[in-house]
Short mmCIF file of C-alpha atoms in Angstrom, two decimals:
data_model
loop_
_atom_site.label_atom_id
_atom_site.label_comp_id
_atom_site.label_asym_id
_atom_site.label_seq_id
_atom_site.Cartn_x
_atom_site.Cartn_y
_atom_site.Cartn_z
CA MET A 9 0.08 -0.24 -0.04
CA ARG A 10 1.02 3.18 -0.92
CA LYS A 11 -0.09 7.04 -0.62
CA VAL A 12 -0.84 8.25 -4.26
CA PRO A 13 -1.45 11.88 -4.96
CA VAL A 14 -5.14 12.74 -6.72
CA ASN A 15 -3.53 14.03 -9.84
CA MET A 16 -1.46 10.92 -9.93
CA LEU A 17 -4.83 8.52 -9.60
CA GLN A 18 -5.46 6.03 -12.68
CA SER A 19 -8.51 4.00 -13.14
CA GLY A 20 -8.61 0.70 -12.10
CA MET A 21 -6.42 1.26 -8.90
CA ARG A 22 -7.75 -0.37 -5.53
CA VAL A 23 -8.39 1.73 -2.66
CA GLY A 24 -6.14 0.48 0.15
CA ARG A 25 -7.82 2.53 2.91
CA PRO A 26 -11.71 3.62 3.65
CA VAL A 27 -12.18 7.11 2.99
CA TYR A 28 -15.05 9.15 5.20
CA ASN A 29 -16.14 12.93 4.80
CA GLY A 30 -16.55 15.02 7.91
CA LEU A 31 -19.83 13.91 8.51
CA GLY A 32 -18.77 10.41 8.83
CA GLN A 33 -19.94 8.97 5.71
CA LEU A 34 -17.87 6.54 3.92
CA LEU A 35 -16.89 7.83 0.51
CA LEU A 36 -14.67 4.93 -0.50
CA ASN A 37 -14.76 1.66 1.02
CA ASN A 38 -11.28 -0.29 1.27
CA GLY A 39 -10.69 -2.52 -1.64
CA ALA A 40 -12.88 -0.37 -4.03
CA ILE A 41 -11.70 -0.03 -7.62
CA LEU A 42 -11.49 3.37 -8.52
CA THR A 43 -12.88 4.47 -11.94
CA ASP A 44 -12.60 7.80 -13.85
CA LYS A 45 -15.85 8.74 -12.32
CA THR A 46 -14.97 7.80 -9.04
CA ILE A 47 -11.42 9.88 -9.22
CA ALA A 48 -13.35 12.92 -10.65
CA ARG A 49 -15.54 12.64 -7.35
CA VAL A 50 -12.53 12.21 -5.13
CA ARG A 51 -10.93 15.60 -6.45
CA VAL A 52 -14.22 17.35 -6.17
CA THR A 53 -14.33 16.67 -2.23
CA GLY A 54 -10.62 18.34 -1.74
CA ILE A 55 -8.92 15.24 -0.76
CA PRO A 56 -5.44 15.73 -1.45
CA ALA A 57 -4.38 11.73 -1.70
CA LEU A 58 -5.64 7.95 -1.29
CA TYR A 59 -3.76 5.02 0.23
CA ILE A 60 -3.58 2.47 -2.79
CA ASP A 61 -3.61 -1.33 -3.01
CA ASP A 62 -1.39 -2.54 -5.63
CA GLY A 63 0.46 -5.50 -4.09
CA PHE A 64 3.24 -3.66 -3.46
CA LEU A 65 5.15 -4.73 -0.17
CA LYS A 66 2.10 -6.68 0.31
CA ASP A 67 3.57 -8.66 3.02
CA VAL A 68 3.93 -5.49 5.16
CA ALA A 69 1.10 -4.86 7.30
CA ILE A 70 0.43 -0.64 7.47
CA VAL A 71 -2.22 -0.25 9.95
CA ASP A 72 -3.81 2.58 11.80
CA VAL A 73 -3.05 3.04 15.51
CA ILE A 74 -7.34 2.75 15.84
CA SER A 75 -9.61 1.65 13.71
CA GLU A 76 -11.38 3.96 10.90
CA GLU A 77 -14.83 3.69 12.28
CA ILE A 78 -13.95 5.07 15.86
CA ARG A 79 -12.00 7.75 14.15
CA ALA A 80 -15.09 8.72 12.00
CA GLN A 81 -17.19 8.41 14.85
CA ALA A 82 -15.00 11.00 16.80
CA MET A 83 -14.96 13.68 13.95
CA VAL A 84 -18.57 13.44 13.88
CA GLN A 85 -18.51 14.17 17.55
CA VAL A 86 -16.41 17.22 17.33
CA ARG A 87 -18.01 18.81 14.08
CA GLU A 88 -21.32 18.34 15.88
CA LEU A 89 -20.21 20.16 19.24
CA LEU A 90 -18.60 22.55 17.03
CA GLU A 91 -21.59 23.22 15.09
CA ASP A 92 -24.10 23.33 18.19
CA THR A 93 -21.84 25.90 20.15
CA ALA A 94 -21.80 28.32 16.98
CA VAL A 95 -25.31 28.04 17.10
CA SER A 96 -26.41 28.11 20.74
CA GLY A 97 -23.77 28.03 22.85
CA SER A 98 -23.48 25.02 25.00
CA GLY A 99 -26.58 23.92 25.42
CA ARG A 100 -26.61 20.93 24.15
CA ALA A 101 -22.85 20.14 25.16
CA ILE A 102 -23.81 18.07 28.11
CA ILE A 103 -24.79 15.20 26.23
CA ARG A 104 -22.01 15.36 23.42
CA ILE A 105 -19.61 15.08 26.41
CA GLU A 106 -21.50 11.89 27.42
CA GLU A 107 -20.86 10.95 23.64
CA MET A 108 -17.03 12.11 23.87
CA ASN A 109 -15.96 10.27 26.76
CA LYS A 110 -17.30 6.86 25.76
CA THR A 111 -15.33 7.61 22.71
CA VAL A 112 -12.28 8.72 24.09
CA ASN A 113 -12.04 5.50 26.29
CA GLU A 114 -12.80 3.44 23.43
CA ILE A 115 -9.47 4.84 21.58
CA ILE A 116 -7.35 4.31 24.99
CA ASP A 117 -8.75 0.83 24.77
CA GLN A 118 -7.32 0.43 21.16
CA LEU A 119 -4.21 2.16 22.06
CA PHE A 120 -3.98 -0.17 24.76
CA THR A 121 -4.30 -3.19 22.74
CA ASN A 122 -1.75 -2.33 20.50
CA PRO A 123 0.93 -0.90 22.24
CA ASN A 124 3.63 -1.41 20.05
CA VAL A 125 2.10 0.13 17.00
CA MET A 126 3.77 3.53 15.27
CA VAL A 127 2.13 6.44 13.71
CA ASN A 128 2.89 5.22 10.47
CA MET A 129 -0.07 7.07 8.36
CA VAL A 130 -1.03 10.11 7.70
CA ASP A 131 -4.35 10.85 8.14
CA ILE A 132 -5.90 12.21 4.97
CA ARG A 133 -8.40 14.64 4.73
CA ALA A 134 -10.38 17.26 2.58
CA ILE A 135 -9.89 20.68 3.48
CA ASP A 136 -13.28 21.18 4.54
CA ASP A 137 -12.98 18.29 7.01
CA HIS A 138 -9.88 19.60 8.18
CA THR A 139 -11.01 21.10 11.83
CA PHE A 140 -12.60 17.93 12.88
CA SER A 141 -9.79 15.29 11.41
CA HIS A 142 -7.18 17.62 13.18
CA SER A 143 -8.92 17.47 16.28
CA VAL A 144 -9.34 13.48 16.49
CA ASN A 145 -5.70 13.47 15.21
CA VAL A 146 -4.44 15.40 18.12
CA CYS A 147 -6.11 13.80 20.87
CA VAL A 148 -4.94 10.09 19.32
CA LEU A 149 -1.27 11.49 19.65
CA SER A 150 -1.63 13.18 23.04
CA LEU A 151 -2.64 9.87 24.13
CA LEU A 152 -0.16 8.13 22.83
CA THR A 153 2.32 10.50 24.29
CA GLY A 154 0.08 10.31 27.93
CA ILE A 155 0.66 6.18 27.61
CA THR A 156 4.73 6.46 26.89
CA LEU A 157 4.67 8.57 30.14
CA GLY A 158 3.13 6.02 31.88
CA TYR A 159 -0.62 7.99 32.41
CA GLU A 160 -3.02 6.41 34.50
CA ARG A 161 -6.65 5.76 32.99
CA ALA A 162 -8.46 8.61 34.33
CA LYS A 163 -5.30 10.99 33.56
CA LEU A 164 -5.67 9.74 30.12
CA LEU A 165 -9.03 10.60 29.88
CA ALA A 166 -9.08 14.07 31.05
CA LEU A 167 -5.84 14.74 28.65
CA GLY A 168 -7.90 12.72 25.29
CA ILE A 169 -10.80 15.15 26.24
CA GLY A 170 -9.00 18.68 26.13
CA ALA A 171 -6.88 17.32 23.44
CA LEU A 172 -10.09 16.17 21.26
CA LEU A 173 -11.56 19.84 22.35
CA HIS A 174 -8.43 21.84 22.21
CA ASP A 175 -10.12 24.07 19.44
CA ILE A 176 -13.84 24.49 20.51
CA GLY A 177 -13.19 28.01 20.94
CA LYS A 178 -12.59 28.37 17.44
CA ALA A 179 -16.30 27.93 16.97
CA PHE A 180 -16.45 31.74 18.04
CA ILE A 181 -14.47 32.97 15.59
CA PRO A 182 -15.78 34.50 12.52
CA GLN A 183 -15.80 32.10 9.68
CA PRO A 184 -14.22 34.45 6.97
CA ILE A 185 -10.97 35.12 9.36
CA LEU A 186 -10.85 31.03 10.35
CA ASN A 187 -10.51 30.07 6.80
CA LYS A 188 -8.90 33.08 5.30
CA PRO A 189 -6.20 31.59 2.37
CA GLY A 190 -3.97 34.44 2.70
CA LYS A 191 -2.13 36.28 5.70
CA LEU A 192 -4.05 37.27 8.29
CA THR A 193 -4.25 40.87 9.38
CA PRO A 194 -2.52 41.77 13.04
CA GLU A 195 -6.35 42.55 14.13
CA GLU A 196 -7.39 38.89 12.51
CA PHE A 197 -4.72 37.25 14.17
CA ALA A 198 -5.66 39.08 17.41
CA ILE A 199 -9.02 37.76 16.70
CA ILE A 200 -7.46 34.31 16.16
CA ARG A 201 -5.61 34.25 19.36
CA GLU A 202 -8.46 34.75 21.36
CA HIS A 203 -10.01 30.91 20.81
CA PRO A 204 -8.12 29.58 23.75
CA MET A 205 -10.11 31.86 26.06
CA HIS A 206 -13.08 31.25 24.21
CA GLY A 207 -12.27 27.06 24.49
CA TYR A 208 -12.05 27.65 28.44
CA ARG A 209 -14.50 29.78 29.45
CA MET A 210 -17.05 26.84 27.74
CA LEU A 211 -15.52 23.79 28.95
CA LEU A 212 -15.49 25.16 32.27
CA GLY A 213 -19.15 25.76 32.33
CA ILE A 214 -19.80 21.83 31.08
CA PRO A 215 -20.44 19.54 33.80
CA GLY A 216 -18.42 16.49 33.50
CA VAL A 217 -15.33 18.54 31.79
CA SER A 218 -12.28 18.40 34.22
CA VAL A 219 -9.95 21.75 35.15
CA GLU A 220 -7.25 19.94 33.46
CA SER A 221 -9.20 19.37 30.16
CA ALA A 222 -10.45 22.79 29.87
CA ASP A 223 -6.47 23.99 30.49
CA VAL A 224 -5.73 22.12 27.37
CA ALA A 225 -7.61 24.42 25.32
CA HIS A 226 -6.57 27.46 27.49
CA GLU A 227 -3.08 26.61 27.19
CA HIS A 228 -1.93 24.42 23.76
CA HIS A 229 -0.90 27.67 21.97
CA GLU A 230 1.80 28.63 25.39
CA ARG A 231 5.37 27.71 24.49
CA HIS A 232 8.11 26.52 26.74
CA GLN A 233 9.90 29.70 26.63
CA GLY A 234 7.07 32.34 27.41
CA GLN A 235 6.69 33.03 23.36
CA GLY A 236 3.07 31.78 23.03
CA TYR A 237 -0.03 32.93 23.84
CA PRO A 238 -2.81 34.18 25.21
CA ARG A 239 -0.53 34.63 28.66
CA GLY A 240 2.94 34.12 27.70
CA LEU A 241 3.21 31.20 30.29
CA LYS A 242 6.66 29.54 30.66
CA ALA A 243 8.09 26.16 31.25
CA SER A 244 6.36 24.65 34.13
CA GLU A 245 3.84 27.56 34.28
CA ILE A 246 2.19 25.51 31.37
CA HIS A 247 -0.09 22.45 32.20
CA GLU A 248 1.59 19.13 31.00
CA PHE A 249 -1.22 18.41 29.50
CA ALA A 250 -1.26 20.98 27.34
CA VAL A 251 2.11 20.87 26.46
CA ILE A 252 1.52 17.35 25.02
CA CYS A 253 -1.33 19.13 23.21
CA GLY A 254 1.02 21.51 21.87
CA VAL A 255 3.47 19.24 20.45
CA ALA A 256 0.55 16.98 18.52
CA ASP A 257 -0.94 20.19 17.44
CA VAL A 258 2.29 21.44 16.09
CA PHE A 259 2.71 17.84 13.99
CA ASP A 260 -0.53 17.23 12.77
CA ALA A 261 -0.81 20.79 11.43
CA LEU A 262 2.57 20.24 9.91
CA THR A 263 1.50 16.63 7.97
CA ALA A 264 -1.61 18.19 6.63
CA ASP A 265 -2.41 19.88 3.14
CA ARG A 266 -3.60 23.28 4.27
CA VAL A 267 -5.30 26.22 1.52
CA TYR A 268 -2.25 28.27 1.55
CA ARG A 269 0.31 25.49 1.74
CA LYS A 270 1.23 21.86 0.72
CA ALA A 271 2.13 19.33 3.74
CA TYR A 272 5.53 18.94 5.02
CA PRO A 273 6.56 15.39 4.44
CA VAL A 274 6.39 13.33 7.58
CA HIS A 275 10.35 13.15 8.23
CA GLU A 276 10.58 16.83 7.67
CA ALA A 277 7.83 17.52 10.24
CA HIS A 278 9.37 15.18 12.80
CA GLU A 279 12.92 16.97 12.22
CA LEU A 280 11.29 19.91 13.08
CA VAL A 281 9.72 18.87 16.38
CA ALA A 282 12.90 17.12 17.45
CA GLY A 283 14.72 20.47 17.55
CA SER A 284 11.83 22.51 19.16
CA GLY A 285 12.57 20.49 22.66
CA ASN A 286 13.19 23.09 25.55
CA PHE A 287 12.44 25.87 23.31
CA LEU A 288 9.00 25.46 22.10
CA PHE A 289 8.36 22.80 24.03
CA ASP A 290 9.58 20.64 27.22
CA TYR A 291 12.27 18.67 25.93
CA ARG A 292 11.18 15.36 27.83
CA ILE A 293 7.43 15.49 26.41
CA VAL A 294 8.89 16.06 22.64
CA GLU A 295 11.25 12.83 23.41
CA ALA A 296 7.87 10.67 24.27
CA PHE A 297 6.25 12.05 21.75
CA LEU A 298 8.59 11.23 19.09
CA LYS A 299 8.62 7.80 20.63
CA ASN A 300 5.46 6.78 18.66
CA ILE A 301 6.33 8.75 15.33
CA ALA A 302 7.91 7.00 12.54
CA ALA A 303 9.95 9.43 10.79
CA TYR A 304 9.91 7.45 7.30
CA PRO A 305 6.05 5.68 7.11
CA LEU A 306 5.69 1.91 5.74
CA GLY A 307 6.47 1.83 2.24
CA THR A 308 8.12 5.43 2.20
CA ALA A 309 10.91 4.89 -0.94
CA VAL A 310 14.07 6.44 0.44
CA ARG A 311 17.93 6.93 -1.01
CA LEU A 312 20.73 5.78 1.48
CA SER A 313 24.03 7.50 1.97
CA THR A 314 25.43 4.12 0.32
CA GLY A 315 23.62 5.26 -2.78
CA GLN A 316 21.11 2.26 -2.60
CA THR A 317 17.47 2.44 -3.09
CA GLY A 318 14.87 0.93 -1.11
CA VAL A 319 11.72 1.17 1.15
CA ILE A 320 10.88 1.27 4.50
CA VAL A 321 9.05 -1.99 5.98
CA GLU A 322 9.65 -1.85 9.46
CA THR A 323 10.27 0.77 12.33
CA LYS A 324 10.72 -0.17 15.84
CA ARG A 325 9.20 1.86 18.75
CA GLY A 326 11.75 4.78 19.73
CA LEU A 327 14.46 4.43 16.98
CA SER A 328 12.39 6.14 14.27
CA LEU A 329 15.36 7.38 12.42
CA TYR A 330 16.57 3.91 12.06
CA PRO A 331 14.58 1.90 10.03
CA ARG A 332 14.43 -1.62 8.21
CA ILE A 333 14.93 -1.09 4.48
CA ARG A 334 14.36 -3.57 1.69
CA ILE A 335 17.08 -2.89 -0.89
CA LEU A 336 15.59 -2.93 -4.37
CA PHE A 337 18.22 -0.94 -6.41
CA ASP A 338 22.17 -0.42 -5.51
CA SER A 339 24.33 2.40 -5.88
CA LYS A 340 24.27 2.88 -9.71
CA GLY A 341 20.69 2.19 -9.95
CA LYS A 342 20.47 -1.47 -10.97
CA SER A 343 17.56 -3.71 -9.57
CA VAL A 344 18.94 -6.34 -7.23
CA GLU A 345 17.35 -9.53 -5.59
CA PRO A 346 15.51 -7.51 -2.86
CA TYR A 347 17.45 -8.02 0.55
CA GLU A 348 17.23 -5.94 3.96
CA ILE A 349 19.55 -3.27 6.14
CA ALA A 350 18.19 -3.10 9.79
CA LEU A 351 19.61 0.96 10.12
CA TRP A 352 19.52 0.44 14.12
CA GLU A 353 22.41 -1.97 13.63
CA ASN A 354 24.20 -0.16 11.02
CA ARG A 355 24.37 3.09 12.24
CA ASP A 356 26.99 4.15 10.15
CA VAL A 357 24.46 4.29 7.15
CA VAL A 358 21.54 6.59 7.43
CA VAL A 359 18.52 7.84 5.34
CA ALA A 360 19.81 10.67 2.53
CA ALA A 361 16.90 10.91 0.82
CA VAL A 362 13.35 10.68 0.49
CA LEU A 363 11.73 10.01 -2.85
CA ASP A 364 8.49 11.59 -4.12
CA GLU A 365 6.40 9.28 -6.29
CA LYS A 366 7.44 11.28 -9.41
CA GLU A 367 10.99 10.18 -8.67
CA THR A 368 10.20 6.43 -7.98
CA ASP A 369 9.73 3.94 -10.89
CA LEU A 370 6.95 1.92 -9.74
CA THR A 371 6.75 -0.17 -12.66
CA VAL A 372 9.99 -1.18 -11.77
CA LEU A 373 9.52 -1.45 -8.07
CA GLU A 374 6.65 -3.57 -8.90
CA GLU A 375 8.59 -5.72 -11.03
CA VAL A 376 11.68 -6.45 -8.49
CA THR A 377 9.42 -6.55 -5.58
CA GLY A 378 7.05 -8.97 -7.30
CA ARG A 379 9.59 -11.85 -7.37
CA LEU A 380 9.32 -11.64 -3.60
CA ASN A 381 6.13 -11.45 -3.14
CA LYS A 382 5.72 -14.93 -5.05
CA ASP A 383 8.45 -16.70 -2.49
#
């Protein structure tokens, strides 16, 4: 399975991962065969890419850390709460929070069931669904970090609710400002910076939401050296839950396509977050967060410092920069009988470059890997 940009989709390709919209509706099921009509429909939705199952590396399982069903369920709940809040304040929020508690507990259960699964997939979403998908991703990434830090169940639930609702204050921000594709004016940015306070006040008023969860909404834009907002808090003044959410928020934002820029490749986002320790965020939190993130997701085509080319087939937890590579081409670009190198055992060899779809001759890759898949 590999991620394929919409402009490179072809009729006859098989969908490798279900696609949902922001209403939780299934647009394309796993295993669906693309046609010219379905490709055109995908383009209209604004979805930038699909995961395609073409038999490439079929012996390597690429799985999400939670199920598609629970991800879609959480996304719908965030959407409904935001829409209810925008229309009538927090009137129906109590019912929504009860539903969200159940969903976050289900997410926690799934994460505990798969303790060694790394984040190997980028969530692909339509631009219009960014807010809802982003909230779910930040929740999942925050919970993974909390589990790494050894949080007990009650702390995980409070963290998860806070992370899922960290942007609830945006319901009070005018849509033209929130969705503006160009650069914000100083006045518009000042309005955007009010959303943490709006979210904090709202969550404090909802029975069943802890103060710690509200603190996440209030402080997720605060930064380690005091350069954040709304209060310019520093280091230990910032609630640890909010620091965790802040790291997850930045990482997910970097890896998502937005109206005003393309997504950063995962390895670049990984590097940016790694360099933020004790500058933007507490280093201990950054370290715990990155233990769960594969800098080079499974199936990524890479060129090594030796000149060899291959694809990522395994990443061990905590060793994200040193994956196992299935070598397909030698240093001269000649295809070879596939074999594997574990960089965690060969630290003198490193990933020199990540290849995109245009740089990768998939016809040759499929021919080479086809020999392995038949064995």
